[in-house]
Coordinates of C-alpha atoms in Angstrom, one line a residue:
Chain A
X27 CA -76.8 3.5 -3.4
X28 CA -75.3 2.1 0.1
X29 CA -75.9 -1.2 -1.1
X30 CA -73.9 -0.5 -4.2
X31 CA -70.9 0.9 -1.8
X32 CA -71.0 -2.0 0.6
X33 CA -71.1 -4.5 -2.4
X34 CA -67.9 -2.1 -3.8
X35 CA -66.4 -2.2 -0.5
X36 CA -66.6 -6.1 -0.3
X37 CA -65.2 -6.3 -3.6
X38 CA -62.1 -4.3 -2.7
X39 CA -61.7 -5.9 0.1
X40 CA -61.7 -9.5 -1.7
X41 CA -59.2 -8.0 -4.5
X42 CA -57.0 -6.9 -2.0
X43 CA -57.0 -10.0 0.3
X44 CA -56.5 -12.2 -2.8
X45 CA -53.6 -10.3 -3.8
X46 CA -52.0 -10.4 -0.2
X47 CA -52.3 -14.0 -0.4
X48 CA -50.6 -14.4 -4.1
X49 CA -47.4 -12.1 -2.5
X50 CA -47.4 -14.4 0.3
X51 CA -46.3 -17.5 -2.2
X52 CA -44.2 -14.9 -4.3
X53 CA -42.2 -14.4 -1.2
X54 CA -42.0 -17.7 0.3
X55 CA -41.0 -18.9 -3.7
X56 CA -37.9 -16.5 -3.6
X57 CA -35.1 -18.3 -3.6
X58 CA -33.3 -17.2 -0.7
X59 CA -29.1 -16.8 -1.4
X60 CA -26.8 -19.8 -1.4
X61 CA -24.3 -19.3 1.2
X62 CA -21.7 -21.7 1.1
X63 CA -20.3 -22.2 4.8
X64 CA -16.6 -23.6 5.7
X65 CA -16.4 -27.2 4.8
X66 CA -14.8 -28.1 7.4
X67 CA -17.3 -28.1 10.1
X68 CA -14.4 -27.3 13.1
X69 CA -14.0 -23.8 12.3
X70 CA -16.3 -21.2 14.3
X71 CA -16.8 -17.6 13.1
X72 CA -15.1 -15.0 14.8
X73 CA -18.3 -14.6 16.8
X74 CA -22.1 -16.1 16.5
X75 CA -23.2 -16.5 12.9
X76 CA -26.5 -14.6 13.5
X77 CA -24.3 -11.5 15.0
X78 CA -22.0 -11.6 12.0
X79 CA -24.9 -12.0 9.5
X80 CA -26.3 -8.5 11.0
X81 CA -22.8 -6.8 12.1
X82 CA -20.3 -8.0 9.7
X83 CA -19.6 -4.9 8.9
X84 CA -19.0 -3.1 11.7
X85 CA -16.1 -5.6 12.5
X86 CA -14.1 -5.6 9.4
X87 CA -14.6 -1.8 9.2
X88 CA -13.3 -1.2 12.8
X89 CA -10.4 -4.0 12.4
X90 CA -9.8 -1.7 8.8
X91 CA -8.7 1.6 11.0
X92 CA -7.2 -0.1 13.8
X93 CA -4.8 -2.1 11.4
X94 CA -4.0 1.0 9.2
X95 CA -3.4 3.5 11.3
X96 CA -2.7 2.1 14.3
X97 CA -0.7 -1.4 12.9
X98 CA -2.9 -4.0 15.0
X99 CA -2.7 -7.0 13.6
X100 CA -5.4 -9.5 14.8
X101 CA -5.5 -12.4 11.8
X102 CA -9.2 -14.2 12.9
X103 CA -10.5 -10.1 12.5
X104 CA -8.7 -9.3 9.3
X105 CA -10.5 -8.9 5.9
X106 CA -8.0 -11.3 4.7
X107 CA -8.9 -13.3 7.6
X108 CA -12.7 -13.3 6.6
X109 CA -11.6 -14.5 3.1
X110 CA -8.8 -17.2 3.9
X111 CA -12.0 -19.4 5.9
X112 CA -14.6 -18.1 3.9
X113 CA -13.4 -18.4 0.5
X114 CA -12.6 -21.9 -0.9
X115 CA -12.2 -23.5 -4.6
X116 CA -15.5 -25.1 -5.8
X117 CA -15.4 -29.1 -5.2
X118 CA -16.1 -30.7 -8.6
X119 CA -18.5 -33.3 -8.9
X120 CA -15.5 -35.6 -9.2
X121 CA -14.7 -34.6 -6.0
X122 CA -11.0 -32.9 -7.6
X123 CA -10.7 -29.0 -6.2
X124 CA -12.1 -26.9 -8.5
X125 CA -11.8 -23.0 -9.4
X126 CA -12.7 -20.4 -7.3
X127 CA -15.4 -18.2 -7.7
X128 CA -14.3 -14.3 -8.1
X129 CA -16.2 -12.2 -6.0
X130 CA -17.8 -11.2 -8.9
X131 CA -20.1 -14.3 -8.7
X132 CA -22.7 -15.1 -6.0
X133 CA -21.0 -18.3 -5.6
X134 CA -18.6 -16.2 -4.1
X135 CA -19.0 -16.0 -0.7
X136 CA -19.6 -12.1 0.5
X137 CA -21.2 -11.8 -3.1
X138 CA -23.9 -14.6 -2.3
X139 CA -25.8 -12.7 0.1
X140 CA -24.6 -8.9 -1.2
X141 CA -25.9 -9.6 -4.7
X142 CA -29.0 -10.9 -3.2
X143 CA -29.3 -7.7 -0.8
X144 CA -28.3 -5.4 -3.8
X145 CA -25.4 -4.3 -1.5
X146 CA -22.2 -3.4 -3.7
X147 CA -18.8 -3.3 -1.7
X148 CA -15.3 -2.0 -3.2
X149 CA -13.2 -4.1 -0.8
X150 CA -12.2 -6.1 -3.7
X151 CA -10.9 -3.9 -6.0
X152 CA -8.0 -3.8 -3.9
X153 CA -8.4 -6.4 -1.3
X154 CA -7.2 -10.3 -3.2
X155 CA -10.9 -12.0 -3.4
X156 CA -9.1 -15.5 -2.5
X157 CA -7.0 -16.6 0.2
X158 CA -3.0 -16.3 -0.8
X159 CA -2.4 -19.9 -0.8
X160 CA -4.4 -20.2 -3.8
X161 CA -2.8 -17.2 -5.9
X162 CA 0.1 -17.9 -8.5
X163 CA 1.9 -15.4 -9.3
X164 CA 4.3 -16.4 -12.6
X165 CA 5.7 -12.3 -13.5
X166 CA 8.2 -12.1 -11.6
X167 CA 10.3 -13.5 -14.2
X168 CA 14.0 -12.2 -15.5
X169 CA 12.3 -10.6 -18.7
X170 CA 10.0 -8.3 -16.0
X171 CA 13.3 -8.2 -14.2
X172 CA 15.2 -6.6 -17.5
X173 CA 12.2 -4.4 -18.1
X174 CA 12.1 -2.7 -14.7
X175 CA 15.9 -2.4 -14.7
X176 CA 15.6 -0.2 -17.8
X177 CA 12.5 1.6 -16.6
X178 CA 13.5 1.7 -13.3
X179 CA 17.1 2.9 -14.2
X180 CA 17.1 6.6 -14.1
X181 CA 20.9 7.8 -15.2
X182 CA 21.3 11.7 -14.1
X183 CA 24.5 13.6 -14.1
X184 CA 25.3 15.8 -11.4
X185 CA 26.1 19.5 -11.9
X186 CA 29.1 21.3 -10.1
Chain B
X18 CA 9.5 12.5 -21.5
X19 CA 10.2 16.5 -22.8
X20 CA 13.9 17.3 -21.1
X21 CA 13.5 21.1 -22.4
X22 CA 10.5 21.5 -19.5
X23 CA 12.2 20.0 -16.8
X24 CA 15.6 21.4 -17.2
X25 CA 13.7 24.9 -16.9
X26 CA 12.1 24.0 -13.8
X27 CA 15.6 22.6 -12.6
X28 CA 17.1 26.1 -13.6
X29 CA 15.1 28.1 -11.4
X30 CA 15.2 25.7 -8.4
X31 CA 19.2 25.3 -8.7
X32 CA 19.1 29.3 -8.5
X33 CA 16.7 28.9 -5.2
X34 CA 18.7 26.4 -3.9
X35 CA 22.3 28.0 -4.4
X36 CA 20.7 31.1 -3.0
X37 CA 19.4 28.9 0.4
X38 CA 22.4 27.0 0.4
X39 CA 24.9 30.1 1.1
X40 CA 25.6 28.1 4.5
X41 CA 27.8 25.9 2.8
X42 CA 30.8 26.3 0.8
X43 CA 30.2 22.6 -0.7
X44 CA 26.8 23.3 -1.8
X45 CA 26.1 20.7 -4.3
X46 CA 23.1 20.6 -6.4
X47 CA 22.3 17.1 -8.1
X48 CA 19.2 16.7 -10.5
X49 CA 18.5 12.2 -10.0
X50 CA 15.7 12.5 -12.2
X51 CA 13.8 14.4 -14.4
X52 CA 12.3 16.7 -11.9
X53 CA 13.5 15.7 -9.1
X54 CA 16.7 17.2 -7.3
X55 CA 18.6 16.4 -4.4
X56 CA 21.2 18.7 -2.6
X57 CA 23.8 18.2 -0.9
X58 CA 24.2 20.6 1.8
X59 CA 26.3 19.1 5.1
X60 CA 26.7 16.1 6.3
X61 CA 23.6 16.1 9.0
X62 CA 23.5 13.7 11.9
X63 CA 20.7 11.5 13.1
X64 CA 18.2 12.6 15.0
X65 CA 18.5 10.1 17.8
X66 CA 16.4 10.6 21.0
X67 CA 15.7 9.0 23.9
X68 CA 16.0 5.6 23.2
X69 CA 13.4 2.5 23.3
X70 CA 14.6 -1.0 21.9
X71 CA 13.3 -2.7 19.0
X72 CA 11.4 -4.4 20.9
X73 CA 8.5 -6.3 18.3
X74 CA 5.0 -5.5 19.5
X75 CA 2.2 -8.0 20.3
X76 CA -0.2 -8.7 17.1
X77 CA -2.9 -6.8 18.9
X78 CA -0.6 -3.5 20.6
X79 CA -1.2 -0.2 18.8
X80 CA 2.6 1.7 17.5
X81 CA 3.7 3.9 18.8
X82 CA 6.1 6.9 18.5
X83 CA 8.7 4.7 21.2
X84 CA 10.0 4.0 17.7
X85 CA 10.9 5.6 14.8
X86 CA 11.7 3.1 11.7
X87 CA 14.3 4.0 9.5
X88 CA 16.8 2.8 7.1
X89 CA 20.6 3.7 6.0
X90 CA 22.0 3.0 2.6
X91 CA 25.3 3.0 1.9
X92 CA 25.9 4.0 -1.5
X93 CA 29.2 2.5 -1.5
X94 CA 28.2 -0.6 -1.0
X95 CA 25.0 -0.4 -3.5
X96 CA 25.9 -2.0 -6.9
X97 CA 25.3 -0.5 -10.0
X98 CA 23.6 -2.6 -12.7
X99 CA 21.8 -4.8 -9.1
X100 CA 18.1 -4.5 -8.9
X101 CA 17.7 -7.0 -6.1
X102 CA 16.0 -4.4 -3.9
X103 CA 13.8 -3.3 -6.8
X104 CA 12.7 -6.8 -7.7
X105 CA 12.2 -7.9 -4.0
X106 CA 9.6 -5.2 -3.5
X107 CA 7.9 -5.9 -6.9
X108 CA 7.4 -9.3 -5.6
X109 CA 6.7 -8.5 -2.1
X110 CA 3.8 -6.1 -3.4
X111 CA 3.0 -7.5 -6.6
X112 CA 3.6 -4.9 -8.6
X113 CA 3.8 -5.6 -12.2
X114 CA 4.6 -3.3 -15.0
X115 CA 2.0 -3.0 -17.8
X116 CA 5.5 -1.5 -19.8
X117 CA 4.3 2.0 -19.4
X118 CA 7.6 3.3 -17.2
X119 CA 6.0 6.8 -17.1
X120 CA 3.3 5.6 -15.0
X121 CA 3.7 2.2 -13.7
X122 CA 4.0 1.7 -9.9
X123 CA 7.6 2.0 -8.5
X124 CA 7.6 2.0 -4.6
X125 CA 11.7 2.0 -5.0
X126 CA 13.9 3.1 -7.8
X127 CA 17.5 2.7 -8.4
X128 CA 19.3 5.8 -9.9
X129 CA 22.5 6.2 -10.8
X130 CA 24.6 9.2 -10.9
X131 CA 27.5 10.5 -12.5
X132 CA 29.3 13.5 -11.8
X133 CA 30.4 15.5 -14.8
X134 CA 33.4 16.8 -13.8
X135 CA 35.2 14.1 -11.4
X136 CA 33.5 11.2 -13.8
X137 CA 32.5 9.9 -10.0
X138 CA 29.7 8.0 -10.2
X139 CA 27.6 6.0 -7.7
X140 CA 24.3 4.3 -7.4
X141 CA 21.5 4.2 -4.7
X142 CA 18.0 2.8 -4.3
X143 CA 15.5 5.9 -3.8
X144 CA 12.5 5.3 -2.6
X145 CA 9.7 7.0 -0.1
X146 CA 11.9 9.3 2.6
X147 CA 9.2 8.9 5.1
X148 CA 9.7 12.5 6.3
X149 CA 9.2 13.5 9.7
X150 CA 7.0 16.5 8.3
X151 CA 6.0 15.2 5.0
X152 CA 4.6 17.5 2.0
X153 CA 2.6 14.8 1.1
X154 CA 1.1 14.1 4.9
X155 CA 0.3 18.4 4.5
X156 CA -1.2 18.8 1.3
X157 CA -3.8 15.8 1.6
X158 CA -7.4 17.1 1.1
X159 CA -8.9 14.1 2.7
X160 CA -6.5 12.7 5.7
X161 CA -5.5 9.8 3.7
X162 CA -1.6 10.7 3.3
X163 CA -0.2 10.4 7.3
X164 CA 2.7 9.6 9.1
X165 CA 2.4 6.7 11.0
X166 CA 3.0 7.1 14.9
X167 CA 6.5 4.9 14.6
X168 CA 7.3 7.5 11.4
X169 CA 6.5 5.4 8.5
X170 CA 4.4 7.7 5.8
X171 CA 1.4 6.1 4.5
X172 CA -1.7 6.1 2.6
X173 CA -4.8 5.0 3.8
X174 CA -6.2 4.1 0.4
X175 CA -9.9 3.8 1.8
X176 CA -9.9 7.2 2.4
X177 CA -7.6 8.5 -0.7
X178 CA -9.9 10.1 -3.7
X179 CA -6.8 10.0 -6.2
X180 CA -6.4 13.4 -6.7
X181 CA -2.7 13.3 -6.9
X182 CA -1.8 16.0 -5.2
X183 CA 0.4 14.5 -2.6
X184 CA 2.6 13.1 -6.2
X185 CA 3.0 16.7 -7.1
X186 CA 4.4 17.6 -3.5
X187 CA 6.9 15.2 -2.8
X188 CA 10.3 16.4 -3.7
X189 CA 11.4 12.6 -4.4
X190 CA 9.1 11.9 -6.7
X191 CA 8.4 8.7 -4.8
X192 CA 4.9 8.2 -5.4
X193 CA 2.4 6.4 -7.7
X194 CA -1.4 6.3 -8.9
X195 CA -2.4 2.9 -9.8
X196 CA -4.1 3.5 -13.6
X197 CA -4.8 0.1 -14.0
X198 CA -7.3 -2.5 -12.7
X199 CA -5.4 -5.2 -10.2
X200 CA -6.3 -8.3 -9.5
X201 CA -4.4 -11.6 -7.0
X202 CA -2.7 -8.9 -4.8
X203 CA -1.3 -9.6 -2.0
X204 CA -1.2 -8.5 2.0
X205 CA 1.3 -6.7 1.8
X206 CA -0.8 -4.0 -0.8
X207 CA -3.5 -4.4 -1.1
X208 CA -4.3 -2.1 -4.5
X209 CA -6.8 -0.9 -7.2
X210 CA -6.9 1.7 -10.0
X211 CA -7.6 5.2 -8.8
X212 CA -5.4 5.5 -5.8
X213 CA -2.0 6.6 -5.2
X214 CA 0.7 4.4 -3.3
X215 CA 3.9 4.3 -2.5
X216 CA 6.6 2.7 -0.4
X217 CA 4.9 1.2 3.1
X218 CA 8.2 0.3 4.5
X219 CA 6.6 -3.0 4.5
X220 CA 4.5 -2.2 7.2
X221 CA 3.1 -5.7 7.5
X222 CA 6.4 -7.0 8.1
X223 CA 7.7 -4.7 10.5
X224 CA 4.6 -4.9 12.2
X225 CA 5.5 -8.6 12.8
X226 CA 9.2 -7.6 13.6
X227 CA 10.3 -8.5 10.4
X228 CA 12.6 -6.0 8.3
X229 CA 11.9 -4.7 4.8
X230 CA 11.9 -6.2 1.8
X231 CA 14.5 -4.5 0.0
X232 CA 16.9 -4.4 3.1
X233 CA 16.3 -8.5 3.3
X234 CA 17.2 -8.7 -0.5
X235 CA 20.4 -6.3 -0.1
X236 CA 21.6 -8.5 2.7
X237 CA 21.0 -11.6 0.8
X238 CA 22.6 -10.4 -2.2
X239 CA 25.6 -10.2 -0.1
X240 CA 26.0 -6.2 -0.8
X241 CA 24.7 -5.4 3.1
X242 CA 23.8 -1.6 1.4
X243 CA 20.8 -1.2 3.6
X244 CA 20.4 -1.3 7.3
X245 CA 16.7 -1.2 8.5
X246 CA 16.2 0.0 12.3
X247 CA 15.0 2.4 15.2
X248 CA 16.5 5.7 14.9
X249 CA 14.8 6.2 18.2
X250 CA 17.1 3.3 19.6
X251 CA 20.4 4.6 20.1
X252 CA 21.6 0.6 20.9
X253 CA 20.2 -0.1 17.2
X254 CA 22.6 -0.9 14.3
X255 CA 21.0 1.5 12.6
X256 CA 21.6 4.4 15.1
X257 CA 25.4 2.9 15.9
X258 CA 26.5 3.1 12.5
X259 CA 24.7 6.7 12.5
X260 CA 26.5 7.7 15.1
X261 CA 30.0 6.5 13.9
X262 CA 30.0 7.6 10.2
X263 CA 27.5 10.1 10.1
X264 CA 24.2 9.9 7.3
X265 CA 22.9 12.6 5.2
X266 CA 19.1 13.5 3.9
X267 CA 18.6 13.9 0.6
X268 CA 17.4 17.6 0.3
X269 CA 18.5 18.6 4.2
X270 CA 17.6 21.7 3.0
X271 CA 13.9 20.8 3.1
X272 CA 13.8 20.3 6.8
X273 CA 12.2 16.8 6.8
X274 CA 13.7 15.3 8.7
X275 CA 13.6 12.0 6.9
X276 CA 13.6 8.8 8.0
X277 CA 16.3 7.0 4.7
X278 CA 19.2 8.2 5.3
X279 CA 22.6 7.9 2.9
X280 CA 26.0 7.6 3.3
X281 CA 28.8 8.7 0.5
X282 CA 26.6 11.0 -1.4

């Protein structure tokens, strides 16, 4: 009877050692995210890149308060900031500038790691995902300008 | 929109009003939009306190209440049929109409109005009041809606659940939910569906010393209808021309103690 435990315990033991060793490839085998880093090598982070890989956070949410309620306006700390170095169009194979990836894709980069972390952020539904150089904006054209001045156009008569 | 339901909530608050109003024998009541009125009590002068200049603050120096941001319009000057001011803030904040005028984002307006029995009629850009005590600022379940130390009224959209309640206390009707998914904003508003905005000022540009949008348009347009300044400044253009022709608030009656003022109402 012992004998039969101690041969089960052995067993176990080699199951689970065998596993252990099979999830130690699986993890080295996952891909770890893509993050795509300034090309131009000059630029430094507004502080050491293995602080801001832990702390982001805690910097863009603190500069968030300070600049809204309190109107300080330190660009290198801004969100828009973060995403004028951080975000830049794809470089084609060509070598031509590409598109840009919406923060929607993990080639975007807060979305590279986040996706990979299974963090979800709503900073973009409001915040531009791209720097402002890189935006066109063609509505502002005399049609939109005829269609606000009708809708925007209230006519009221004033009572005695 | 149904005019029956708002002319019955006009009724009753023209009888409030003329009843509040007994003060003055040139009680005016005017109705600027469907729902919205504006009365003319007196002529009501600036506050103006101890003054501060207009001095611009360093990038990383908190406001302050040294200052008190305002703006003038003169409605004599302000041309009817122009919607320079209206168009520079669409562009300044990227706000584009998805042709539904019943709920599409206007931070400023321009209304004209016509009085019935002179035929008198004149036309002003109307816009966020930013009130000293603001309905909107009291109302707010969550903190969002608040007046900014220098006076401008503001939402803090990160905190803002879109419950609309602050659109339903402001007697200017000045404020907007975005219904619709944005996308390329800009710095100056940053937006998304589900949140109410309205008329910043153009914070980011004052906070940089710059002036408004709409006043910059209105100046380059040559109609110089708008002055944008420190009411708390008594050396400011702003507070001069106060001071020398007088500027009244719409709805005095309110105690708000706004920071637009108008002339030639």
């Amino acid at each position: 009877m012992i004998k039969l435990l101690r041969l089960l315990f052995v067993f176990t033991g080699f199951i689970l050692v065998s596993t252990s060793a099979l999830l130690g490839t699986a993890v080295a085998d996952t891909p770890f995210p893509t993050v795509h880093l300034p090309a131009d090598e000059s630029l430094k982070c507004i502080q050491p890149a293995d602080e801001m890989r832990r702390n982001h956070m805690n910097y863009i949410m603190h500069q968030r308060d300070i600049t809204v309620h309190d109107g300080i306006r330190t660009e290198p700390d801004s969100l828009s900031g973060c995403i004028d170095c951080h975000v830049e169009p794809r470089v084609e194979s060509s070598g031509k500038e590409g598109e840009i990836a919406s923060f929607k894709s993990n080639e975007h980069f807060c979305t590279s790691c986040h996706q990979y972390a299974a963090v979800q952020i709503d900073c973009f539904q409001c915040h531009a995902d791209r720097p402002q150089k890189y935006i066109k904006r063609s509505y502002h054209t005399s049609s939109l300008k005829n269609q606000l001045q009708q809708a925007m156009t209230a006519t009221a008569e004033v009572e005695q | 929109m149904k005019d029956s339901n708002y002319s019955k909530v006009n009724n009753s608050r023209r009888a409030f009003l003329s009843k509040t109003a007994i003060a003055s024998s040139s009680a005016v009541t005017i109705a600027i939009a469907p729902g919205v009125l504006l009365s003319e009590v007196h002529a009501q002068t600036a506050h103006a306190s101890q003054g501060a200049s207009i001095s611009t603050k360093a990038d990383d120096e908190a406001v302050s209440s040294k200052n008190r941001w305002g703006m003038l319009i003169d409605t004599a000057k302000c041309a009817s049929g122009c919607t320079g001011c209206v168009d520079a803030c669409n562009e300044e904040h990227g706000l584009v109409g998805n042709n539904r005028p019943e709920t599409d984002t206007q931070y400023i307006r321009k209304v004209h109005l016509k009085n019935k029995t002179t035929g008198h009629e004149l036309s002003l850009p109307l816009m966020c009041q930013h009130c000293e005590t603001a309905p909107c600022v009291d109302v707010c379940p969550t903190g969002a809606s608040f007046t900014r130390k220098d006076g401008i009224v503001l939402v803090d959209k990160h905190i803002c659940i879109g419950c609309r309640y602050c659109m339903m206390a402001c007697p200017y009707k000045a404020r907007s939910l975005v219904h619709e998914k944005v996308t390329n904003q800009t710095l100056s508003s940053p937006r998304g569906k589900g949140t109410v905005e309205s008329c910043t000022m153009c914070v980011t540009r004052v906070d940089k010393g710059g002036i408004p949008a709409c006043v910059e348009a209105c100046t380059a347009e040559n109609h110089n209808a708008m002055i944008f300044g420190d009411l708390n400044d008594p050396d400011s253009a702003i507070s001069i021309e106060l001071k020398n022709r007088g500027g009244k608030q719409l709805r005095p009656d309110l105690a708000l103690n706004t920071g637009v003022r108008y002339q030639g109402l």
